[in-house]
Amino acid sequence: GQSLEQPSEVTAVEGAIVQINCTYQTSGFYGLSWYQQHDGGAPTFLSYNALDGLEETGRFSSFLSRSDSYGYLLLQELQMKDSASYFCAVRGISSGSARQLTFGSGTQLTVLP
Amino acid sequence: DTGVSQNPRHKITKRGQNVTFRCDPISEHNRLYWYRQTLGQGPEFLTYFQNEAQLEKSRLLSDRFSAERPKGSFSTLEIQRTEQGDSAMYLCASRSARPPTNEKLFFGSGTQLSVL
């Protein structure tokens, strides 16, 4: 099976940079995804890393290191609207896990003025 | 792309009653998922459909839960003899089989179930 660990809470000020880490244990996976969820809202896709390295999408970047079983989401120029929960997730390659996305328990980001 | 639609948005029921939720995925998506989420936790996988076939079901899912996807379009999730522990947000998601968006799950807004 898969398990993912994230910090439960992170706080930062507007305009700052914050990094949300994700460590995982899996017997094999296609890639690492990140989702954002505002209170009362649906999770929305942010980024996906199939390969090691950095993927950049505007103010958000995501990184994966398979050898370290580690990834992170980097948020730059933080805005108040970035206050939300952030989830890392993997889709395993072994039978029984290849069809489902397994999520971490999420990191609650609070952006202060 | 009209998005994933779920209804009802909220359902309050008494313990022991049956409830049914509906999900309409994005029309060209042949893969459909049901997840359950409780406060402060990540979405927990329940079941997966590829077209009309239910290919995966969580070991955590009791036999009180059943899901269908007739004709590979909309899906329903039924919970029989509800228990207070079933209270949660039930999320539906769909995805395409075609790159480059095949790893991207599109979620609906969910159905919040409260069992009294």
Coordinates of N, CA and C in Angstrom, one line a residue:
Chain A
G1 N 0.8 -1.2 0.0 CA 0.0 0.0 0.0 C 0.8 1.2 0.0
Q2 N 0.2 2.4 0.1 CA 0.9 3.6 0.1 C 0.6 4.4 1.4
S3 N 1.6 5.1 1.8 CA 1.3 6.1 2.9 C 2.1 7.4 2.7
L4 N 1.5 8.5 3.0 CA 2.1 9.8 2.7 C 2.0 10.6 4.0
E5 N 3.1 11.3 4.3 CA 3.1 12.2 5.5 C 3.4 13.6 5.1
Q6 N 2.6 14.5 5.7 CA 2.7 15.9 5.5 C 2.6 16.6 6.9
P7 N 3.2 17.8 7.0 CA 3.0 18.6 8.3 C 1.5 18.9 8.3
S8 N 1.0 19.0 9.5 CA -0.5 19.3 9.6 C -0.8 20.7 9.4
E9 N 0.1 21.6 9.8 CA -0.1 23.0 9.7 C 1.1 23.8 9.3
V10 N 0.9 24.8 8.5 CA 2.0 25.8 8.2 C 1.4 27.2 8.2
T11 N 2.1 28.1 8.7 CA 1.7 29.5 8.8 C 2.8 30.4 8.1
A12 N 2.4 31.3 7.3 CA 3.3 32.3 6.7 C 2.6 33.6 6.5
V13 N 3.4 34.6 6.2 CA 2.8 35.9 5.9 C 2.7 36.2 4.4
E14 N 1.8 37.1 4.1 CA 1.5 37.5 2.7 C 2.8 37.9 2.1
G15 N 3.0 37.5 0.9 CA 4.2 37.8 0.1 C 5.4 36.9 0.3
A16 N 5.3 36.1 1.3 CA 6.4 35.2 1.6 C 6.4 33.9 0.7
I17 N 7.4 33.1 0.9 CA 7.5 31.8 0.2 C 7.3 30.7 1.3
V18 N 6.6 29.7 0.9 CA 6.4 28.6 1.9 C 6.6 27.2 1.1
Q19 N 7.1 26.3 1.8 CA 7.4 24.9 1.3 C 6.6 23.9 2.1
I20 N 5.8 23.1 1.4 CA 5.0 22.0 2.1 C 5.7 20.7 1.7
N21 N 6.2 20.0 2.6 CA 6.9 18.7 2.3 C 5.9 17.5 2.4
C22 N 6.3 16.5 1.6 CA 5.5 15.3 1.6 C 6.5 14.1 1.5
T23 N 6.5 13.2 2.5 CA 7.3 12.0 2.4 C 6.4 10.9 2.2
Y24 N 6.8 9.9 1.5 CA 5.9 8.8 1.2 C 6.6 7.4 1.3
Q25 N 5.7 6.4 1.4 CA 6.2 5.0 1.4 C 5.3 4.3 0.4
T26 N 5.9 3.8 -0.6 CA 5.1 3.1 -1.6 C 6.0 2.1 -2.3
S27 N 5.4 1.0 -2.8 CA 6.2 0.0 -3.6 C 6.4 0.4 -5.0
G28 N 5.8 1.5 -5.4 CA 6.0 2.0 -6.8 C 4.8 2.8 -7.1
F29 N 5.0 3.9 -7.9 CA 4.0 4.8 -8.2 C 4.2 5.5 -9.5
Y30 N 3.2 6.0 -10.1 CA 3.3 6.7 -11.4 C 3.8 8.1 -11.2
G31 N 3.4 8.8 -10.2 CA 3.9 10.2 -9.9 C 3.2 10.8 -8.7
L32 N 3.7 12.0 -8.4 CA 3.2 12.7 -7.2 C 2.4 13.9 -7.6
S33 N 1.2 13.9 -7.0 CA 0.2 15.0 -7.4 C 0.0 15.9 -6.1
W34 N -0.4 17.1 -6.4 CA -0.8 18.1 -5.3 C -2.1 18.6 -5.6
Y35 N -3.0 18.7 -4.6 CA -4.3 19.3 -4.7 C -4.5 20.4 -3.6
Q36 N -5.3 21.3 -3.9 CA -5.6 22.4 -3.0 C -7.1 22.3 -2.7
Q37 N -7.5 22.5 -1.4 CA -8.9 22.5 -1.0 C -9.1 23.6 0.0
H38 N -10.0 24.5 -0.5 CA -10.5 25.6 0.4 C -11.6 25.0 1.3
D39 N -11.8 25.7 2.5 CA -12.8 25.2 3.4 C -14.2 25.1 2.7
G40 N -14.8 24.0 2.8 CA -16.1 23.8 2.2 C -16.1 23.6 0.7
G41 N -14.9 23.5 0.1 CA -14.8 23.4 -1.3 C -14.3 22.0 -1.8
A42 N -14.2 21.8 -3.1 CA -13.7 20.6 -3.6 C -12.2 20.6 -3.8
P43 N -11.5 19.5 -3.6 CA -10.1 19.5 -4.0 C -9.9 19.9 -5.4
T44 N -8.9 20.7 -5.7 CA -8.6 21.0 -7.1 C -7.2 20.7 -7.4
F45 N -6.9 20.2 -8.6 CA -5.6 19.8 -9.0 C -4.7 21.0 -9.1
L46 N -3.4 20.9 -8.6 CA -2.4 21.9 -8.7 C -1.3 21.5 -9.6
S47 N -0.7 20.3 -9.4 CA 0.5 20.0 -10.2 C 0.7 18.5 -10.1
Y48 N 1.6 18.0 -11.0 CA 1.9 16.5 -11.1 C 3.3 16.4 -11.5
N49 N 4.1 15.6 -10.7 CA 5.4 15.2 -11.1 C 5.5 13.7 -11.4
A50 N 5.8 13.4 -12.7 CA 6.0 12.0 -13.0 C 7.5 11.7 -12.9
L51 N 8.4 12.7 -13.1 CA 9.8 12.5 -13.1 C 10.4 13.3 -12.0
D52 N 11.6 13.0 -11.6 CA 12.3 13.8 -10.6 C 12.6 15.2 -11.1
G53 N 12.5 16.1 -10.2 CA 12.9 17.5 -10.6 C 11.7 18.4 -10.3
L54 N 11.9 19.6 -10.8 CA 11.0 20.7 -10.4 C 10.0 21.0 -11.6
E55 N 8.7 21.1 -11.3 CA 7.7 21.5 -12.2 C 7.2 22.9 -11.8
E56 N 7.1 23.9 -12.6 CA 6.7 25.2 -12.3 C 5.4 25.6 -13.0
T57 N 4.4 26.1 -12.2 CA 3.2 26.6 -12.8 C 2.9 27.9 -12.1
G58 N 3.3 29.0 -12.7 CA 3.0 30.3 -12.1 C 3.7 30.4 -10.7
R59 N 2.9 30.8 -9.7 CA 3.5 31.0 -8.4 C 3.8 29.7 -7.7
F60 N 3.3 28.6 -8.2 CA 3.4 27.3 -7.6 C 4.5 26.4 -8.3
S61 N 5.3 25.7 -7.5 CA 6.2 24.8 -8.1 C 6.1 23.5 -7.3
S62 N 6.4 22.4 -7.9 CA 6.4 21.1 -7.2 C 7.6 20.3 -7.5
F63 N 8.1 19.6 -6.6 CA 9.4 18.9 -6.7 C 9.2 17.5 -6.3
L64 N 10.0 16.6 -7.0 CA 9.9 15.2 -6.6 C 11.4 14.6 -6.7
S65 N 11.7 13.8 -5.7 CA 12.9 13.0 -5.6 C 12.5 11.6 -5.3
R66 N 12.5 10.7 -6.3 CA 12.1 9.3 -6.0 C 13.2 8.6 -5.1
S67 N 14.4 9.0 -5.3 CA 15.5 8.3 -4.5 C 15.3 8.6 -3.0
D68 N 14.8 9.8 -2.7 CA 14.6 10.2 -1.3 C 13.2 10.0 -0.8
S69 N 12.3 9.5 -1.7 CA 10.9 9.3 -1.3 C 10.3 10.6 -0.8
Y70 N 10.5 11.6 -1.5 CA 10.2 13.0 -1.0 C 9.8 13.9 -2.1
G71 N 8.9 14.8 -1.7 CA 8.5 15.8 -2.6 C 8.0 17.0 -1.9
Y72 N 7.9 18.1 -2.6 CA 7.4 19.3 -1.9 C 6.6 20.2 -2.9
L73 N 5.8 21.0 -2.3 CA 5.1 22.1 -3.0 C 5.6 23.4 -2.5
L74 N 6.0 24.2 -3.5 CA 6.5 25.6 -3.1 C 5.6 26.6 -3.6
L75 N 5.2 27.5 -2.7 CA 4.2 28.5 -3.0 C 5.0 29.9 -2.8
Q76 N 5.0 30.7 -3.9 CA 5.7 31.9 -3.8 C 4.7 33.1 -3.8
E77 N 5.2 34.3 -3.4 CA 4.4 35.5 -3.3 C 3.0 35.2 -2.7
L78 N 3.1 34.6 -1.6 CA 1.8 34.2 -0.9 C 0.7 35.3 -0.9
Q79 N -0.5 34.8 -1.2 CA -1.6 35.7 -1.1 C -2.6 35.1 -0.1
M80 N -3.5 36.0 0.4 CA -4.5 35.6 1.4 C -5.3 34.4 0.9
K81 N -5.6 34.4 -0.4 CA -6.5 33.4 -1.0 C -5.8 32.0 -1.1
D82 N -4.5 32.0 -0.8 CA -3.7 30.7 -0.7 C -4.0 30.0 0.6
S83 N -4.7 30.6 1.5 CA -5.0 29.9 2.8 C -6.0 28.8 2.4
A84 N -5.6 27.5 2.7 CA -6.3 26.4 2.2 C -5.6 25.1 2.8
S85 N -6.2 24.0 2.5 CA -5.5 22.7 2.8 C -4.8 22.2 1.5
Y86 N -3.6 21.7 1.6 CA -2.9 21.1 0.5 C -2.6 19.7 0.7
F87 N -2.9 18.9 -0.3 CA -2.7 17.4 -0.2 C -1.8 16.9 -1.2
C88 N -0.8 16.1 -0.8 CA -0.1 15.3 -1.8 C -0.7 14.0 -2.0
A89 N -0.5 13.4 -3.1 CA -1.2 12.1 -3.5 C -0.4 11.3 -4.5
V90 N -0.5 10.0 -4.4 CA 0.2 9.1 -5.4 C -0.8 8.1 -5.9
R91 N -0.5 7.7 -7.1 CA -1.3 6.5 -7.7 C -0.3 5.4 -7.9
G92 N -0.5 4.3 -7.2 CA 0.4 3.2 -7.2 C 0.4 2.4 -8.5
I93 N 1.5 1.6 -8.7 CA 1.5 0.8 -9.9 C 1.2 -0.6 -9.7
S94 N 1.2 -1.0 -8.4 CA 0.9 -2.4 -8.2 C -0.6 -2.7 -8.3
S95 N -1.0 -3.9 -8.6 CA -2.4 -4.2 -8.7 C -3.1 -3.9 -7.4
G96 N -4.3 -3.4 -7.5 CA -5.0 -3.0 -6.3 C -4.8 -1.6 -5.9
S97 N -3.7 -1.0 -6.4 CA -3.5 0.4 -6.1 C -3.4 1.3 -7.3
A98 N -3.3 0.7 -8.5 CA -3.0 1.5 -9.7 C -4.2 2.3 -10.1
R99 N -5.3 2.0 -9.6 CA -6.5 2.7 -10.0 C -6.9 3.8 -9.1
Q100 N -6.4 3.8 -7.9 CA -6.8 4.8 -7.0 C -5.7 5.8 -6.6
L101 N -6.1 7.0 -6.3 CA -5.2 8.0 -5.9 C -5.2 8.0 -4.3
T102 N -4.1 7.8 -3.7 CA -4.0 7.8 -2.2 C -3.5 9.2 -1.8
F103 N -4.3 9.8 -0.9 CA -4.0 11.1 -0.4 C -3.3 11.1 1.0
G104 N -2.4 12.1 1.2 CA -2.0 12.4 2.5 C -3.1 13.0 3.3
S105 N -2.8 13.3 4.6 CA -3.8 13.8 5.5 C -3.9 15.4 5.4
G106 N -3.0 16.0 4.6 CA -3.2 17.4 4.3 C -2.4 18.3 5.2
T107 N -2.1 19.5 4.6 CA -1.4 20.5 5.4 C -2.3 21.8 5.3
Q108 N -2.7 22.3 6.5 CA -3.5 23.5 6.5 C -2.5 24.7 6.5
L109 N -2.6 25.5 5.4 CA -1.8 26.7 5.3 C -2.6 27.9 5.6
T110 N -2.1 28.7 6.6 CA -2.7 29.9 6.9 C -1.8 31.0 6.5
V111 N -2.3 32.0 5.7 CA -1.5 33.1 5.3 C -2.0 34.3 6.1
L112 N -1.1 35.0 6.8 CA -1.4 36.1 7.6 C -1.1 37.4 6.9
P113 N -1.9 38.5 7.2 CA -1.6 39.8 6.5 C -0.3 40.4 7.0
Chain B
D1 N -16.5 21.8 -20.8 CA -16.3 21.2 -19.5 C -17.2 21.8 -18.5
T2 N -18.3 21.0 -18.2 CA -19.2 21.6 -17.2 C -18.8 21.2 -15.8
G3 N -17.8 20.4 -15.6 CA -17.4 20.0 -14.3 C -18.2 18.8 -13.8
V4 N -17.7 18.3 -12.6 CA -18.4 17.2 -12.0 C -19.5 17.7 -11.1
S5 N -20.7 17.1 -11.2 CA -21.8 17.6 -10.5 C -22.3 16.5 -9.5
Q6 N -22.5 16.9 -8.3 CA -23.0 16.0 -7.2 C -24.3 16.5 -6.6
N7 N -25.2 15.6 -6.3 CA -26.4 16.0 -5.5 C -26.9 14.9 -4.7
P8 N -27.5 15.2 -3.6 CA -27.7 16.6 -3.1 C -26.4 17.1 -2.5
R9 N -26.3 18.4 -2.2 CA -25.1 19.0 -1.5 C -25.1 18.6 0.0
H10 N -26.3 18.5 0.6 CA -26.3 18.1 2.0 C -27.4 17.1 2.1
K11 N -27.2 16.2 3.1 CA -28.2 15.2 3.4 C -28.2 14.9 4.9
I12 N -29.3 15.1 5.5 CA -29.4 14.8 6.9 C -30.4 13.6 7.1
T13 N -30.0 12.6 7.8 CA -30.8 11.4 7.9 C -30.7 10.9 9.3
K14 N -31.6 10.0 9.6 CA -31.6 9.3 10.9 C -30.9 8.0 10.8
R15 N -30.3 7.6 11.8 CA -29.6 6.4 11.9 C -30.5 5.2 11.5
G16 N -30.0 4.4 10.6 CA -30.8 3.2 10.2 C -31.5 3.4 8.8
Q17 N -31.5 4.7 8.4 CA -32.2 5.0 7.1 C -31.2 4.7 5.9
N18 N -31.7 4.5 4.7 CA -30.9 4.4 3.5 C -30.8 5.8 2.8
V19 N -29.6 6.0 2.3 CA -29.4 7.3 1.5 C -28.7 6.9 0.2
T20 N -29.0 7.7 -0.8 CA -28.4 7.6 -2.1 C -27.9 8.9 -2.6
F21 N -26.7 8.9 -3.1 CA -26.1 10.1 -3.7 C -25.8 9.9 -5.2
R22 N -25.9 11.0 -5.9 CA -25.7 10.9 -7.4 C -24.5 11.8 -7.8
C23 N -23.8 11.3 -8.8 CA -22.6 12.0 -9.4 C -22.7 12.0 -10.9
D24 N -22.6 13.1 -11.5 CA -22.5 13.2 -12.9 C -21.1 13.7 -13.3
P25 N -20.3 12.8 -13.8 CA -18.9 13.2 -14.1 C -18.8 14.1 -15.4
I26 N -17.6 14.5 -15.7 CA -17.4 15.2 -16.9 C -17.6 14.2 -18.1
S27 N -18.4 14.6 -19.1 CA -18.9 13.7 -20.0 C -17.9 12.8 -20.7
E28 N -16.8 13.3 -21.0 CA -15.8 12.4 -21.8 C -14.9 11.6 -20.9
H29 N -15.1 11.7 -19.6 CA -14.3 11.0 -18.6 C -14.8 9.6 -18.4
N30 N -14.0 8.5 -18.7 CA -14.5 7.2 -18.5 C -14.2 6.6 -17.1
R31 N -13.4 7.3 -16.3 CA -12.9 6.9 -15.0 C -13.6 7.7 -13.9
L32 N -14.2 7.0 -13.0 CA -15.0 7.7 -11.9 C -14.6 7.1 -10.6
Y33 N -14.5 8.0 -9.6 CA -14.1 7.6 -8.3 C -15.1 8.1 -7.2
W34 N -15.2 7.4 -6.2 CA -15.9 7.9 -5.0 C -14.9 7.9 -3.8
Y35 N -14.9 9.0 -3.1 CA -14.0 9.2 -2.0 C -14.9 9.7 -0.8
R36 N -14.4 9.4 0.4 CA -15.0 10.0 1.6 C -14.0 10.8 2.4
Q37 N -14.4 11.9 2.9 CA -13.5 12.8 3.6 C -14.1 13.3 4.9
T38 N -13.4 13.2 6.0 CA -13.8 13.7 7.3 C -12.9 14.9 7.6
L39 N -13.4 15.7 8.6 CA -12.7 17.0 8.9 C -11.3 16.7 9.3
G40 N -10.4 17.5 8.6 CA -9.0 17.4 8.9 C -8.3 16.3 8.3
Q41 N -8.9 15.5 7.5 CA -8.3 14.4 6.8 C -8.3 14.5 5.3
G42 N -7.4 13.7 4.7 CA -7.5 13.7 3.2 C -8.6 12.8 2.7
P43 N -8.9 13.0 1.4 CA -9.9 12.1 0.9 C -9.5 10.6 1.0
E44 N -10.4 9.8 1.3 CA -10.2 8.3 1.5 C -10.9 7.6 0.4
F45 N -10.2 6.8 -0.4 CA -10.7 6.1 -1.5 C -11.8 5.1 -1.1
L46 N -12.9 5.1 -1.9 CA -14.0 4.1 -1.6 C -14.1 3.1 -2.8
T47 N -14.3 3.7 -4.0 CA -14.5 2.8 -5.1 C -14.1 3.5 -6.4
Y48 N -13.9 2.6 -7.5 CA -13.5 3.1 -8.8 C -14.2 2.4 -9.9
F49 N -14.6 3.2 -10.9 CA -15.3 2.6 -12.1 C -14.5 3.0 -13.3
Q50 N -14.4 2.1 -14.2 CA -13.9 2.4 -15.6 C -15.0 2.0 -16.5
N51 N -15.6 3.1 -17.1 CA -16.9 2.9 -17.8 C -17.9 2.4 -16.8
E52 N -18.6 1.3 -17.2 CA -19.6 0.9 -16.2 C -19.1 -0.2 -15.3
A53 N -17.9 -0.6 -15.4 CA -17.3 -1.7 -14.6 C -16.7 -1.1 -13.3
Q54 N -17.2 -1.7 -12.2 CA -16.6 -1.3 -10.9 C -15.3 -2.2 -10.7
L55 N -14.2 -1.6 -10.8 CA -12.9 -2.4 -10.9 C -12.2 -2.4 -9.5
E56 N -12.5 -1.5 -8.7 CA -11.8 -1.4 -7.4 C -12.8 -1.0 -6.3
K57 N -12.6 -1.6 -5.1 CA -13.4 -1.3 -4.0 C -12.6 -1.4 -2.8
S58 N -12.6 -0.3 -1.9 CA -11.8 -0.3 -0.8 C -12.2 -1.4 0.2
R59 N -11.1 -2.0 0.8 CA -11.4 -3.0 1.9 C -12.1 -2.4 3.0
L60 N -12.0 -1.1 3.2 CA -12.7 -0.4 4.3 C -14.2 -0.3 4.1
L61 N -14.6 -0.6 2.9 CA -16.0 -0.3 2.6 C -16.9 -1.5 3.0
S62 N -17.8 -1.3 3.9 CA -18.6 -2.4 4.4 C -19.7 -2.7 3.3
D63 N -20.4 -3.9 3.6 CA -21.4 -4.3 2.6 C -22.6 -3.4 2.7
R64 N -22.6 -2.5 3.5 CA -23.8 -1.5 3.5 C -23.6 -0.5 2.4
F65 N -22.4 -0.4 1.8 CA -22.2 0.6 0.8 C -22.2 -0.2 -0.6
S66 N -22.9 0.5 -1.5 CA -22.9 -0.1 -2.9 C -22.9 1.1 -3.9
A67 N -22.3 0.9 -5.0 CA -22.2 1.9 -6.0 C -22.5 1.3 -7.3
E68 N -23.0 2.1 -8.2 CA -23.3 1.7 -9.6 C -23.0 2.8 -10.5
R69 N -22.7 2.4 -11.8 CA -22.5 3.3 -12.8 C -23.1 2.7 -14.1
P70 N -24.4 2.7 -14.2 CA -25.1 2.1 -15.3 C -24.8 2.9 -16.6
K71 N -24.5 2.2 -17.6 CA -24.2 2.8 -18.9 C -22.9 3.7 -18.9
G72 N -22.1 3.6 -17.9 CA -20.9 4.3 -17.9 C -21.0 5.8 -17.8
S73 N -22.2 6.3 -17.4 CA -22.3 7.8 -17.3 C -22.4 8.2 -15.9
F74 N -23.6 8.6 -15.4 CA -23.6 9.0 -14.0 C -23.4 7.8 -13.0
S75 N -23.2 8.1 -11.8 CA -23.0 7.0 -10.8 C -23.8 7.4 -9.6
T76 N -24.2 6.3 -8.8 CA -24.9 6.5 -7.6 C -24.1 5.7 -6.5
L77 N -24.1 6.3 -5.3 CA -23.6 5.6 -4.1 C -24.7 5.5 -3.1
E78 N -25.0 4.3 -2.7 CA -26.0 4.1 -1.7 C -25.4 3.5 -0.4
I79 N -25.9 4.1 0.7 CA -25.5 3.6 2.0 C -26.8 3.1 2.7
Q80 N -26.8 1.8 3.0 CA -27.9 1.2 3.7 C -27.7 1.2 5.2
R81 N -28.8 1.4 5.9 CA -28.8 1.3 7.4 C -27.7 2.2 7.9
T82 N -27.8 3.5 7.6 CA -26.7 4.4 8.0 C -26.4 4.4 9.5
E83 N -25.2 4.7 9.8 CA -24.7 4.8 11.2 C -24.1 6.1 11.3
Q84 N -23.9 6.5 12.6 CA -23.4 7.9 12.9 C -22.0 8.0 12.3
G85 N -21.2 6.9 12.3 CA -19.9 6.9 11.8 C -19.8 7.2 10.2
D86 N -20.9 7.1 9.6 CA -21.0 7.4 8.1 C -21.0 8.8 7.8
S87 N -21.2 9.7 8.9 CA -21.2 11.1 8.6 C -19.9 11.6 8.1
A88 N -19.9 12.2 6.9 CA -18.7 12.6 6.2 C -19.1 13.4 5.0
M89 N -18.1 13.9 4.3 CA -18.3 14.4 3.0 C -18.0 13.3 2.0
Y90 N -18.9 13.1 1.0 CA -18.7 12.1 0.0 C -18.4 12.8 -1.3
L91 N -17.2 12.5 -1.8 CA -16.7 13.2 -3.0 C -16.7 12.3 -4.2
C92 N -17.1 12.8 -5.3 CA -17.0 12.1 -6.5 C -15.9 12.8 -7.4
A93 N -15.2 12.0 -8.2 CA -14.2 12.6 -9.0 C -14.1 11.8 -10.3
S94 N -13.7 12.4 -11.4 CA -13.6 11.7 -12.7 C -12.2 12.2 -13.3
R95 N -11.8 11.3 -14.2 CA -10.6 11.7 -15.0 C -10.6 11.0 -16.3
S96 N -9.9 11.7 -17.2 CA -9.8 11.2 -18.6 C -8.7 10.1 -18.7
A97 N -8.8 9.3 -19.7 CA -7.8 8.3 -19.9 C -6.7 8.8 -20.8
R98 N -6.9 10.0 -21.4 CA -6.0 10.5 -22.4 C -5.0 11.5 -21.8
P99 N -3.7 11.2 -22.1 CA -2.7 12.3 -21.8 C -3.0 13.6 -22.5
P100 N -2.6 14.7 -22.0 CA -1.7 14.9 -20.8 C -2.5 15.0 -19.5
T101 N -3.8 15.0 -19.6 CA -4.6 15.2 -18.3 C -5.0 14.0 -17.6
N102 N -4.5 12.8 -18.0 CA -5.0 11.6 -17.5 C -4.6 11.4 -16.0
E103 N -3.7 12.2 -15.5 CA -3.4 12.0 -14.0 C -4.1 13.1 -13.2
K104 N -5.0 13.8 -13.8 CA -5.6 14.9 -13.1 C -7.1 14.5 -12.7
L105 N -7.4 14.5 -11.5 CA -8.7 14.2 -11.0 C -9.5 15.5 -10.9
F106 N -10.7 15.4 -11.4 CA -11.6 16.6 -11.2 C -12.7 16.2 -10.2
F107 N -12.8 16.9 -9.1 CA -13.7 16.6 -8.1 C -15.0 17.4 -8.2
G108 N -16.1 16.8 -7.7 CA -17.3 17.5 -7.5 C -17.2 18.2 -6.1
S109 N -18.3 19.0 -5.8 CA -18.3 19.7 -4.6 C -18.7 18.9 -3.4
G110 N -19.1 17.6 -3.7 CA -19.4 16.7 -2.6 C -20.8 16.7 -2.0
T111 N -21.2 15.7 -1.4 CA -22.4 15.6 -0.6 C -22.0 15.4 0.9
Q112 N -22.5 16.4 1.7 CA -22.2 16.3 3.1 C -23.3 15.5 3.8
L113 N -23.0 14.4 4.3 CA -23.9 13.5 5.0 C -23.8 13.7 6.5
S114 N -25.0 13.9 7.2 CA -25.0 13.9 8.6 C -26.0 12.9 9.1
V115 N -25.6 12.0 9.9 CA -26.4 10.9 10.4 C -26.7 11.2 11.9
L116 N -28.0 11.4 12.2 CA -28.4 11.8 13.5 C -28.7 10.6 14.4

